[in-house]
PDB file of C-alpha atoms and ligand atoms in Angstrom:
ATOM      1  CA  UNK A 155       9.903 -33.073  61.505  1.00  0.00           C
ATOM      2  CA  UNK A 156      11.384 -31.468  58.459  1.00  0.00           C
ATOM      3  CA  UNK A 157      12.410 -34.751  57.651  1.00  0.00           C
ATOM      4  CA  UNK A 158       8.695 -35.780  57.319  1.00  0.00           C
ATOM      5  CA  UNK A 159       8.070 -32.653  55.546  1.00  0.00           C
ATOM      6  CA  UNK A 160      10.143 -33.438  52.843  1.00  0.00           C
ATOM      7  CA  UNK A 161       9.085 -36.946  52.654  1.00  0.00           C
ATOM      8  CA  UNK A 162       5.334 -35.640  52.681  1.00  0.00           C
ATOM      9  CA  UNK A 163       6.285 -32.872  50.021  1.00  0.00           C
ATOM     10  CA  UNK A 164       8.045 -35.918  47.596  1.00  0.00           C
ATOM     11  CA  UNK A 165       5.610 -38.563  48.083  1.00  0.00           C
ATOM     12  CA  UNK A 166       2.687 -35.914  47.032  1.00  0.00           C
ATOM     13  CA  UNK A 167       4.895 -35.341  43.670  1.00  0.00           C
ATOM     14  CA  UNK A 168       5.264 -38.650  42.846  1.00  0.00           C
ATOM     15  CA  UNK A 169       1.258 -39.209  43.371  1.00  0.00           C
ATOM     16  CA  UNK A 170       0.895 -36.881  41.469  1.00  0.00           C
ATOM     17  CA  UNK A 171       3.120 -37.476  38.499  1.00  0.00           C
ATOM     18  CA  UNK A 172       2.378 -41.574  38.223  1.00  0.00           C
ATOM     19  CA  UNK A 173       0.601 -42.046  35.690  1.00  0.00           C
ATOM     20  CA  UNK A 174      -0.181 -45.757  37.086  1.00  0.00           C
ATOM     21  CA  UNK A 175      -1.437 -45.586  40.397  1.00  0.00           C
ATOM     22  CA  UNK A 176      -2.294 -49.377  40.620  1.00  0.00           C
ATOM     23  CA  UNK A 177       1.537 -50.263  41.213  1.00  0.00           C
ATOM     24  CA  UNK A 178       2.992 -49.306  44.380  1.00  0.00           C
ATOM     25  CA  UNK A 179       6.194 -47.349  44.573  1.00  0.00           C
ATOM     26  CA  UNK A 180       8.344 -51.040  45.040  1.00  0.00           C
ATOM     27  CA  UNK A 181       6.646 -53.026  42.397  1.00  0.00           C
ATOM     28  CA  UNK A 182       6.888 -49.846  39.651  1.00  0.00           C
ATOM     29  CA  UNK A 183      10.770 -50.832  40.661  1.00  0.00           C
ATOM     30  CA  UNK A 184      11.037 -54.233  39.029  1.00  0.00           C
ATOM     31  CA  UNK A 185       8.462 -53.451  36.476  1.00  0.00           C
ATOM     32  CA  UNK A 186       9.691 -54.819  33.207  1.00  0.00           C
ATOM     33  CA  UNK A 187       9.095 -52.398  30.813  1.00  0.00           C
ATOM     34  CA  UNK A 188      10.682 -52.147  26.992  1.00  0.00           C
ATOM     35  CA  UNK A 189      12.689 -49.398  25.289  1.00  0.00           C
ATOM     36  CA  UNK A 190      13.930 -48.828  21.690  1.00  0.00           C
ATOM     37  CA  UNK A 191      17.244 -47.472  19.807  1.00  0.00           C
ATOM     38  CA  UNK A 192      17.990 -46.664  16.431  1.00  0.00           C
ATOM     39  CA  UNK A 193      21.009 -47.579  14.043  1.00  0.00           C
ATOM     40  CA  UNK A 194      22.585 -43.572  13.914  1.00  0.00           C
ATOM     41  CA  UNK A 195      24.616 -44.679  11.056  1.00  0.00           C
ATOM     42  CA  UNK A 196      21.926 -43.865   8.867  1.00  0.00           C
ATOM     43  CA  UNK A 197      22.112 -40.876   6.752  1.00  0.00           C
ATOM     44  CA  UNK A 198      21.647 -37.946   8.758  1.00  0.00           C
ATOM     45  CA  UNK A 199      20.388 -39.604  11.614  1.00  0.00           C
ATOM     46  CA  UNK A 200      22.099 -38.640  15.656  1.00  0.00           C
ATOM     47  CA  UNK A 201      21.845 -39.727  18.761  1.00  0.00           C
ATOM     48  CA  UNK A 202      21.913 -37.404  21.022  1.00  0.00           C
ATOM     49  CA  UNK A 203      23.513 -36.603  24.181  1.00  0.00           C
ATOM     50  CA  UNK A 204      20.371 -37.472  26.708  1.00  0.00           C
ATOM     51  CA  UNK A 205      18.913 -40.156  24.485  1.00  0.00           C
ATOM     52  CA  UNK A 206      16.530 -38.032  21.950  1.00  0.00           C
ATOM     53  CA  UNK A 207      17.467 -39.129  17.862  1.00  0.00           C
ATOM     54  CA  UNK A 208      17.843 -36.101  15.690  1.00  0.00           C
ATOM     55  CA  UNK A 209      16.947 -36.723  12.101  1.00  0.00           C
ATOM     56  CA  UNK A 210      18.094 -34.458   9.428  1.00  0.00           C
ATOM     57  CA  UNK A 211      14.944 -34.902   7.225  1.00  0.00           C
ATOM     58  CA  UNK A 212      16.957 -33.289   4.150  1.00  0.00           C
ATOM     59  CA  UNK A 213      19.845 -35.914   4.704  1.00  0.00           C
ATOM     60  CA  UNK A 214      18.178 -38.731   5.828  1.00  0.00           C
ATOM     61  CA  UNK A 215      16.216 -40.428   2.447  1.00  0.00           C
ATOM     62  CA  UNK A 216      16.814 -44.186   3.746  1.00  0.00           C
ATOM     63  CA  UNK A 217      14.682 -46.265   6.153  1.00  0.00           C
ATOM     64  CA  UNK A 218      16.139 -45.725  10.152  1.00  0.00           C
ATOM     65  CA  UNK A 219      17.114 -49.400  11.238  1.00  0.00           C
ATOM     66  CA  UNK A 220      15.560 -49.286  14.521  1.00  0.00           C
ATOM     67  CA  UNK A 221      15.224 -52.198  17.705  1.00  0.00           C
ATOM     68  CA  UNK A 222      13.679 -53.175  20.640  1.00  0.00           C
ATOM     69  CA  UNK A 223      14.475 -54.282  23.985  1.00  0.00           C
ATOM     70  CA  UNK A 224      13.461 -55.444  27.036  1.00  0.00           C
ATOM     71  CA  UNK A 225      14.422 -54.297  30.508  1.00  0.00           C
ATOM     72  CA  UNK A 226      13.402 -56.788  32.942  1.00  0.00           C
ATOM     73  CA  UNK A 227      15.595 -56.436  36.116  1.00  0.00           C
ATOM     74  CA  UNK A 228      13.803 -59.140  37.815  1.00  0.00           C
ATOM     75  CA  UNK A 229      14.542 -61.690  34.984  1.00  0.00           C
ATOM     76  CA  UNK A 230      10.697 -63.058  35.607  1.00  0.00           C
ATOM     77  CA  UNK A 231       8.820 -62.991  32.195  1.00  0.00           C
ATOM     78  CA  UNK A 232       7.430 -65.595  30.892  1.00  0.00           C
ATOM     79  CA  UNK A 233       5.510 -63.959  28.162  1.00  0.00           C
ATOM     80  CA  UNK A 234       5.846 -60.984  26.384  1.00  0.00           C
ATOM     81  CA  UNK A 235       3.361 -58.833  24.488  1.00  0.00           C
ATOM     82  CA  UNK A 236       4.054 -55.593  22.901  1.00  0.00           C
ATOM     83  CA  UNK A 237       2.986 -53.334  20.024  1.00  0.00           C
ATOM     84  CA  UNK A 238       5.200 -50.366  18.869  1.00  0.00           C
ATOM     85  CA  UNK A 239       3.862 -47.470  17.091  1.00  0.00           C
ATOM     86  CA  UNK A 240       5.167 -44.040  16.021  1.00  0.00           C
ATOM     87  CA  UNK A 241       3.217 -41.005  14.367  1.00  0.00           C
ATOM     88  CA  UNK A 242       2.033 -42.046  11.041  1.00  0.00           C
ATOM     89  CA  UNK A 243       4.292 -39.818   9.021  1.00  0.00           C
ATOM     90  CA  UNK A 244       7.119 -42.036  10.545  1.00  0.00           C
ATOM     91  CA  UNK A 245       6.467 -45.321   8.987  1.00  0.00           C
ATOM     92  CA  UNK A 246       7.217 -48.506  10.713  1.00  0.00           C
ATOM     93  CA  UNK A 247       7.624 -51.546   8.570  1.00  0.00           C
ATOM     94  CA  UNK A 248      10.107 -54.733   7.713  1.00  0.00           C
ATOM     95  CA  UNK A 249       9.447 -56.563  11.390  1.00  0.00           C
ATOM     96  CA  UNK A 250      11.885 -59.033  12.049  1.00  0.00           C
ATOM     97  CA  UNK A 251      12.907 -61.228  14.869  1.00  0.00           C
ATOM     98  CA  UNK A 252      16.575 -60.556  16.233  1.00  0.00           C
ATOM     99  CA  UNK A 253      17.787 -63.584  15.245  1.00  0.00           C
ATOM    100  CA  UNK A 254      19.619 -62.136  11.521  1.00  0.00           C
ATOM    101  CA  UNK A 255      20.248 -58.968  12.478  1.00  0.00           C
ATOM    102  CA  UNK A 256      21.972 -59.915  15.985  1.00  0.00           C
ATOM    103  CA  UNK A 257      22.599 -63.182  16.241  1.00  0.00           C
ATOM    104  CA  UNK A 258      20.431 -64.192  18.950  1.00  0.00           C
ATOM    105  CA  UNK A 259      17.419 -63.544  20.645  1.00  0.00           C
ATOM    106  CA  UNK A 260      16.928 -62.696  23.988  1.00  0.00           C
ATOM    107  CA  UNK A 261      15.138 -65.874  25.091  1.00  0.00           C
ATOM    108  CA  UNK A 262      15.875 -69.828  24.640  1.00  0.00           C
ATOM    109  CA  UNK A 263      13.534 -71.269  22.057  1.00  0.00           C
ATOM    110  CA  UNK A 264      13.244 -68.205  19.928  1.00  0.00           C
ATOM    111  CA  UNK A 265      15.857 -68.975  17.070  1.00  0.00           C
ATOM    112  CA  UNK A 266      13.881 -68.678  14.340  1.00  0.00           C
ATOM    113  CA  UNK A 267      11.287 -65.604  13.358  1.00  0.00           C
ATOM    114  CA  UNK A 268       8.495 -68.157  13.104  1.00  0.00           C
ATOM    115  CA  UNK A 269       9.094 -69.011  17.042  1.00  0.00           C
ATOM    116  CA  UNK A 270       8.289 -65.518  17.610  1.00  0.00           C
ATOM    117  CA  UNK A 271       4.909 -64.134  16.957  1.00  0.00           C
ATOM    118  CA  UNK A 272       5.469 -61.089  14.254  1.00  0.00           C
ATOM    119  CA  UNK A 273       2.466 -58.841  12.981  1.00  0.00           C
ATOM    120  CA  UNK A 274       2.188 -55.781  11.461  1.00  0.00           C
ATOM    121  CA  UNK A 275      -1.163 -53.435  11.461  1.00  0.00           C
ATOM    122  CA  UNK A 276      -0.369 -51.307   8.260  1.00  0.00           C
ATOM    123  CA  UNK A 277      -3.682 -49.037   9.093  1.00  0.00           C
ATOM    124  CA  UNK A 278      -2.370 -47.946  12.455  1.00  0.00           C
ATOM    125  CA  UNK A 279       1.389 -47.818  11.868  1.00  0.00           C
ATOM    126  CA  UNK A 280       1.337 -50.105  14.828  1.00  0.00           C
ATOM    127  CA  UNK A 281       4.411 -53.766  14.704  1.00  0.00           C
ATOM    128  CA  UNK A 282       3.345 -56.711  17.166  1.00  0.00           C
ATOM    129  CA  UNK A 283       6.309 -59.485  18.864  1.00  0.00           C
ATOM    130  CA  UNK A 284       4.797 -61.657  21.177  1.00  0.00           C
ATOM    131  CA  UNK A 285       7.462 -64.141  23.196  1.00  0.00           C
ATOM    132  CA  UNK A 286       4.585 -66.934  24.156  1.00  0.00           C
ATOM    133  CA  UNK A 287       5.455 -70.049  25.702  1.00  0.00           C
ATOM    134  CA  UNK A 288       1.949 -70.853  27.293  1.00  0.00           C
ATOM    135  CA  UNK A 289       2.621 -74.535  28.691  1.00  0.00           C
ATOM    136  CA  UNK A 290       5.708 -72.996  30.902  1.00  0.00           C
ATOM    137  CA  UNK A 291       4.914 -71.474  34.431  1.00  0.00           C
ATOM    138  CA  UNK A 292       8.370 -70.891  34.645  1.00  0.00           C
ATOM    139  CA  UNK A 293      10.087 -67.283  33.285  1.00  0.00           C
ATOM    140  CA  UNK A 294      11.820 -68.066  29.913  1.00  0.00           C
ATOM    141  CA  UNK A 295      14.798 -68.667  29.832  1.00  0.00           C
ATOM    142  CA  UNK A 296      17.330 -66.234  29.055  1.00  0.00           C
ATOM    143  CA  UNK A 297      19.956 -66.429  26.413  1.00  0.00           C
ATOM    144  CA  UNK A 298      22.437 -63.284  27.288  1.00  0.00           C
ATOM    145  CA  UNK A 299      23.221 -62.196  30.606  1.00  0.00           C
ATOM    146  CA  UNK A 300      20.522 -59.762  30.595  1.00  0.00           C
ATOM    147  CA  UNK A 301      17.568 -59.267  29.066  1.00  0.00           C
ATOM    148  CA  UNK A 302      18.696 -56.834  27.119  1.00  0.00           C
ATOM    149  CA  UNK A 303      21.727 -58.453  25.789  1.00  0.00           C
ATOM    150  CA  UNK A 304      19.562 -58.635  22.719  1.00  0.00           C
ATOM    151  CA  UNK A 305      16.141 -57.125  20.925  1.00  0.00           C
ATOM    152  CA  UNK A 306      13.435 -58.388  20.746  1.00  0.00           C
ATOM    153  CA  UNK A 307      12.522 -57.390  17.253  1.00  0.00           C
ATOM    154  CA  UNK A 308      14.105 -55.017  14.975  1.00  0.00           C
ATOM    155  CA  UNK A 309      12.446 -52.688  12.644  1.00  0.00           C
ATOM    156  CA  UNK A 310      12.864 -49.843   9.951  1.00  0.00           C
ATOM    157  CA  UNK A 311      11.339 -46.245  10.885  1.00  0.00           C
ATOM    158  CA  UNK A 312      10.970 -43.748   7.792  1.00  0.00           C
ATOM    159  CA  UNK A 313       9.711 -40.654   7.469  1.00  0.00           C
ATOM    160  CA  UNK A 314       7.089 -39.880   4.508  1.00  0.00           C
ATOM    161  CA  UNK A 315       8.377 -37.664   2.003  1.00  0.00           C
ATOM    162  CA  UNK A 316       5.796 -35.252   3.228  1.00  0.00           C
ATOM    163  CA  UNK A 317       6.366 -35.583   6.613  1.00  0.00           C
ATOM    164  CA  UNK A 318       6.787 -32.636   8.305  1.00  0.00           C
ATOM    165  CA  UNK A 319       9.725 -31.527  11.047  1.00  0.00           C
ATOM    166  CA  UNK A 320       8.745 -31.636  14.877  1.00  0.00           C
ATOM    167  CA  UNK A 321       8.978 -34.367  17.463  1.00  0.00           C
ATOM    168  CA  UNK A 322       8.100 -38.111  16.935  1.00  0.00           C
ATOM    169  CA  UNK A 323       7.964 -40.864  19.520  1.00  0.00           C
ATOM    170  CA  UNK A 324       8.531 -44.660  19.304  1.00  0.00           C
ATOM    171  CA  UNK A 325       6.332 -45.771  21.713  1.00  0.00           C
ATOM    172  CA  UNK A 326       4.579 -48.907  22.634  1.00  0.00           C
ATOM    173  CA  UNK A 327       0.670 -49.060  21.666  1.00  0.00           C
ATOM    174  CA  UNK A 328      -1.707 -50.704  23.910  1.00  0.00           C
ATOM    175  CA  UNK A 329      -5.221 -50.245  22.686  1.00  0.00           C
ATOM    176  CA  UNK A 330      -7.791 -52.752  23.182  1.00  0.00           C
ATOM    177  CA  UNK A 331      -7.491 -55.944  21.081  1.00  0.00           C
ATOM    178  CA  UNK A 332      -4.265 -54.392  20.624  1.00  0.00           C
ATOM    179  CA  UNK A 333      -2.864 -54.999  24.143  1.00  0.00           C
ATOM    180  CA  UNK A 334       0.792 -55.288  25.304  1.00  0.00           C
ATOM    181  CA  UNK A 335       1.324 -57.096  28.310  1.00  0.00           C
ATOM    182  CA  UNK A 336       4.320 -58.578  29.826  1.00  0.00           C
ATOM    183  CA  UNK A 337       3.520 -61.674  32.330  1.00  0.00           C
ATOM    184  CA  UNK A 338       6.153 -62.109  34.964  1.00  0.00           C
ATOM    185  CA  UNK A 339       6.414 -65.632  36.365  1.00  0.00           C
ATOM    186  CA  UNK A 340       7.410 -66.122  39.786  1.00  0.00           C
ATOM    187  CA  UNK A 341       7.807 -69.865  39.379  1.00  0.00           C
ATOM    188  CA  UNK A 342       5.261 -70.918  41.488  1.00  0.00           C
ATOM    189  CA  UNK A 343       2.270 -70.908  39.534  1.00  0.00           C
ATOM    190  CA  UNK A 344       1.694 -67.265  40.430  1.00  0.00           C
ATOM    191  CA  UNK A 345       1.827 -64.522  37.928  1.00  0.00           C
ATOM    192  CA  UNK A 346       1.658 -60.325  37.774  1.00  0.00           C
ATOM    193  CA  UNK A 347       0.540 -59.047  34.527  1.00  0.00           C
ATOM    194  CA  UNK A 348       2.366 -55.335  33.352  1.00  0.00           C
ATOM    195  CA  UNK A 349       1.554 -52.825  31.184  1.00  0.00           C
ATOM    196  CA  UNK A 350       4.550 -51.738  29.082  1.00  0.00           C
ATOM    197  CA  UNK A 351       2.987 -49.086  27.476  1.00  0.00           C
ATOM    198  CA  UNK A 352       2.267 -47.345  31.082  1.00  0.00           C
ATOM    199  CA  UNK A 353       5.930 -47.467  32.223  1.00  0.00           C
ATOM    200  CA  UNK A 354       8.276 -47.631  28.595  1.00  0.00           C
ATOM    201  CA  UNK A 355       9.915 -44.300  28.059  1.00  0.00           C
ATOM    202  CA  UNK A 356       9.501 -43.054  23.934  1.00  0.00           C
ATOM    203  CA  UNK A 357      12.034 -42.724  22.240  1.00  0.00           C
ATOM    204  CA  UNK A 358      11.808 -39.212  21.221  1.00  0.00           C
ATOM    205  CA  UNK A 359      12.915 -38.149  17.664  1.00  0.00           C
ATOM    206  CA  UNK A 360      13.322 -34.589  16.693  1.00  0.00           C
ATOM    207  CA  UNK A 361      12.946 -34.203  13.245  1.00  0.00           C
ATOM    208  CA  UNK A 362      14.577 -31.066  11.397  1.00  0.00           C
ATOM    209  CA  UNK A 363      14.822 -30.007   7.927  1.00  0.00           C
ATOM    210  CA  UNK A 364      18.465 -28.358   8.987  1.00  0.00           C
ATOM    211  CA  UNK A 365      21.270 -29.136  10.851  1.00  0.00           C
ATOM    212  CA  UNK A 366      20.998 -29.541  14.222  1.00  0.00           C
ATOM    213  CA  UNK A 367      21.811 -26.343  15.769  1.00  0.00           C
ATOM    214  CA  UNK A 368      21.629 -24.352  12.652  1.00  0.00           C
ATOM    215  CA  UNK A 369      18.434 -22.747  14.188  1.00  0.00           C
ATOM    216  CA  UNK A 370      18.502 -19.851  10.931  1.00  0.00           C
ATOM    217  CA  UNK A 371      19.320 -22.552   8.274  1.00  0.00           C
ATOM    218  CA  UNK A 372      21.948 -20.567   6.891  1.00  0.00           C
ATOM    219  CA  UNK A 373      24.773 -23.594   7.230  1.00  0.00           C
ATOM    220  CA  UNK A 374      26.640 -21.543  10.087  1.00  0.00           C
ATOM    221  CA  UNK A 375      26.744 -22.154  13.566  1.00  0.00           C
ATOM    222  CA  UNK A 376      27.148 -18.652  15.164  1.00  0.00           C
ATOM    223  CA  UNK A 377      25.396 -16.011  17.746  1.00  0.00           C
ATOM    224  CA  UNK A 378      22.752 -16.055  15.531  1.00  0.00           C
ATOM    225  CA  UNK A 379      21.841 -19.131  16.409  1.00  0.00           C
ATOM    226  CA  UNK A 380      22.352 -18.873  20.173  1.00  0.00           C
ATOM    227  CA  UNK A 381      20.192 -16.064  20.196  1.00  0.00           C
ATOM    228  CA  UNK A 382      17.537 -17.487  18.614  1.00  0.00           C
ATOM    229  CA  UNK A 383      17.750 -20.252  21.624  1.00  0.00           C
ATOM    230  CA  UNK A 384      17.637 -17.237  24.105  1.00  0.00           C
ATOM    231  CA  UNK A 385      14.871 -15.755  22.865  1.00  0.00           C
ATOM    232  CA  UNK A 386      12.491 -18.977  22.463  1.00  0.00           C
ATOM    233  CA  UNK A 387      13.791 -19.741  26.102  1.00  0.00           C
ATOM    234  CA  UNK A 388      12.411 -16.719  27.419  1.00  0.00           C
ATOM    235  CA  UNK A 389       9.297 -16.581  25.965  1.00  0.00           C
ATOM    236  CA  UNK A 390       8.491 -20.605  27.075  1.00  0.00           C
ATOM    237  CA  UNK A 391       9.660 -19.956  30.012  1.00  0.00           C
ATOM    238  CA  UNK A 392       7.617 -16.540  30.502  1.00  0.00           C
ATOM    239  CA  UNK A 393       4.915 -18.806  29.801  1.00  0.00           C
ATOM    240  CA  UNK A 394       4.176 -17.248  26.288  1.00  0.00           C
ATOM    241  CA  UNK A 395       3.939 -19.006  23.291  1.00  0.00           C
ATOM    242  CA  UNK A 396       7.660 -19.622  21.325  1.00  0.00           C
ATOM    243  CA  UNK A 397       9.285 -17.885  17.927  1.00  0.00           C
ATOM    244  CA  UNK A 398      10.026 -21.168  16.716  1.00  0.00           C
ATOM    245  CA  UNK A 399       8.680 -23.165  14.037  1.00  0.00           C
ATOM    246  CA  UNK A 400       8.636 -27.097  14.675  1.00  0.00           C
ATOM    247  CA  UNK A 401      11.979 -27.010  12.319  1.00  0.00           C
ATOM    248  CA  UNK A 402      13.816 -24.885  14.496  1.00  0.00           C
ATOM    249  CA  UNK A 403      12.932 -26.311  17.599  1.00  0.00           C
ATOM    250  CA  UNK A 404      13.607 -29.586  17.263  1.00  0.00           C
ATOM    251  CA  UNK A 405      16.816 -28.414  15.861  1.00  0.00           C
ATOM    252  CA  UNK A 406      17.281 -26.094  18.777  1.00  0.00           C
ATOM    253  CA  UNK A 407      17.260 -29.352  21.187  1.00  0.00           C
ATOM    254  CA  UNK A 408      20.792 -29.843  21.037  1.00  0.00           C
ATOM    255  CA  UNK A 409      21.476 -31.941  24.030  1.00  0.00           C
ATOM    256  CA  UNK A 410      18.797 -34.152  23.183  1.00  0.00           C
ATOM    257  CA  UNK A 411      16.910 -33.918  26.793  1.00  0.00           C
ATOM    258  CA  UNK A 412      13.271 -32.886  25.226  1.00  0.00           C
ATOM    259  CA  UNK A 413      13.536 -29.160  26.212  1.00  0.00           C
ATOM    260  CA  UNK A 414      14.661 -26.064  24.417  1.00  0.00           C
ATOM    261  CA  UNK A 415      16.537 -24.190  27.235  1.00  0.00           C
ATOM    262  CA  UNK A 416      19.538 -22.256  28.404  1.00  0.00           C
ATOM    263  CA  UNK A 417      21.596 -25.389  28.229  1.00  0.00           C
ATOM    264  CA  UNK A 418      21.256 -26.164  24.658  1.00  0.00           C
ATOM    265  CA  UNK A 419      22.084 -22.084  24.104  1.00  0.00           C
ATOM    266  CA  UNK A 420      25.386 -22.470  26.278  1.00  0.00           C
ATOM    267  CA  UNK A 421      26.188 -25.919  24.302  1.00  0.00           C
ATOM    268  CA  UNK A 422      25.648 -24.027  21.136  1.00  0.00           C
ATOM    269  CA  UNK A 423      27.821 -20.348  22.316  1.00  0.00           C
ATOM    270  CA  UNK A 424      30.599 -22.716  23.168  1.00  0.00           C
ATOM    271  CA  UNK A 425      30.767 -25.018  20.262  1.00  0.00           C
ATOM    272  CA  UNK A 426      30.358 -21.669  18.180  1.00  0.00           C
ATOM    273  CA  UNK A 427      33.634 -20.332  19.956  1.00  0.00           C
ATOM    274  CA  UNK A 428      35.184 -23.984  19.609  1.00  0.00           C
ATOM    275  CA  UNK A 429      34.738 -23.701  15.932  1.00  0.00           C
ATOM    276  CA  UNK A 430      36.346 -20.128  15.599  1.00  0.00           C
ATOM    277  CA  UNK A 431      39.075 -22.191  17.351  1.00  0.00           C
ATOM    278  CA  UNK A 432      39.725 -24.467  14.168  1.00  0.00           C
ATOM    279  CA  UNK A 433      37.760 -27.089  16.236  1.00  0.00           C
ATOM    280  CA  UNK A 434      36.592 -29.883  13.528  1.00  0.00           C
ATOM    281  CA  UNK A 435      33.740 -31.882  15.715  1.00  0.00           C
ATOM    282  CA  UNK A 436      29.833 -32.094  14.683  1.00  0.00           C
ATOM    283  CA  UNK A 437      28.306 -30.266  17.209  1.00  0.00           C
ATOM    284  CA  UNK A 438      27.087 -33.518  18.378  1.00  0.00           C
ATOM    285  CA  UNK A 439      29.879 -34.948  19.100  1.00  0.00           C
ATOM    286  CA  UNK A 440      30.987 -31.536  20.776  1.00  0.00           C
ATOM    287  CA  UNK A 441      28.160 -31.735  23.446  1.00  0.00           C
ATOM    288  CA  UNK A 442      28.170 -35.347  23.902  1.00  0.00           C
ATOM    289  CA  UNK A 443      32.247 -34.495  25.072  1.00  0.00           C
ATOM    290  CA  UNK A 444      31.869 -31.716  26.843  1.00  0.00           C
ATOM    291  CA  UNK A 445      31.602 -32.026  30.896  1.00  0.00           C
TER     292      UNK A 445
HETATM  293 CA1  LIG B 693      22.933 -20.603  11.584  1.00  0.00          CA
HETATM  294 CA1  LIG B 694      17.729 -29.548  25.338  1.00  0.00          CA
END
């Protein structure tokens, strides 16, 4: 019986939290769906511990090399469809295939950029790859072991010079005309069409005109800072409205998970005591460490 409960209790949460009711629980499994990563060798650009990008804006004055992929467990599409977009402020431009950049694509037939389908729409910050081979009923054929082993496109990402600091997201767009779709082939002659944009996570980028961490923008990682953390926690959590300016909170994100909470304090109270240890580590590379 409480067995049943529980299973009641979890299916009810996950009804309510799909966003895409159309797929059933199994088929949301395979769905292929797309995700993006950025070159954190660019000037004060970091990935963080649970996946978020912090950008320094102050360091970072270069265009963020930036990629995307496919995730397609079920190794069944035959076409692909999708349109990336990000807040205007970060500006998406230079589309290219994968072909340069990574030697290789991650479908046969695709080893040039022409073979690829590349657009940009400049007006709604929004880049367009289409993989198309319509005379195949087959899934394309894969060149890596996955379809992952490489992007599909690659891109730059950079922020205006007037941007201002909060959180951006790389998503994919699918708006009308401008539709992303990924067709999974079963072989057969039979199809199932996917949404991308209804099952891609963004790639959420915290942009910061300090250090990460350095919540006071004084150059120090101390109390201070942790503090600061505390207090913001409390009030979100009290359900009132933060301290924080969009600076210093998506500075304050320190592990990189989305939130501003008691974990990125403890992170930050125990890199500050690491430091008064002679420790030498970015905070970044600190947390990413640490168990
Ligand atoms: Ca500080
Ligand atoms: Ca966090």
């Amino acid at each position: 019986m409480k067995k049943l409960l529980r299973a009641g209790v979890s299916m009810g949460l996950i009804a309510a939290m799909c966003a895409a009711p159309a797929f059933s629980a199994n088929a949301a499994d395979e769905a292929p769906s797309v995700y993006f990563t950025v070159n954190d060798k660019a000037d004060g650009v970091e990935t963080l511990k649970f996946g978020a990008v912090f950008v320094n804006t102050k360091e970072n004055t270069s265009a963020i090399p930036c990629a995307v992929y496919i995730k397609d467990e079920s190794k069944k599409a035959g076409q692909i469809f999708v349109k990336v977009t990000a807040e205007k402020s970060l500006k998406l431009s230079n589309l290219t295939g994968p072909n340069a950049l990574y030697k290789g694509a991650p479908y046969k037939g695709f080893e040039t950029d022409d073979s690829m389908n590349l657009n940009t729409f400049e007006d709604l910050n929004v880049l367009a790859v289409n993989y198309s081979k319509i005379s195949s009923e087959k899934p394309m054929e894969l060149n890596g072991e996955k379809s992952d082993s490489y992007p599909l496109a690659c891109f730059d990402a950079k922020f205006d010079a007037n941007a201002e600091g909060g959180s951006y997201n790389l998503k994919v767009y699918s708006e009308g005309a401008y539709f992303s779709g990924i067709i999974a082939r079963n072989g057969d002659g039979t199809f199932k069409e996917y949404d991308p944009s209804e099952n891609s996570k963004p790639l959420l980028i915290n942009a910061s005109d300090r250090k990460l961490g350095d919540i006071n923008n004084d150059g120090k990682w101390d109390s201070v800072d942790v503090s600061g953390i505390m207090k913001e926690y409390s009030k979100i959590s009290a359900g009132q409205d933060g301290i924080f300016d969009a600076n210093q909170r998506a500075a304050a994100d320190i592990n990189g998970d989305g939130l501003v909470d008691s974990v990125d304090a403890s992170n930050l109270l125990a890199y500050y005591a690491y430091l008064s240890g002679d420790g030498t580590s970015s905070l970044n590379d600190f947390v990413k460490n640490r168990k």
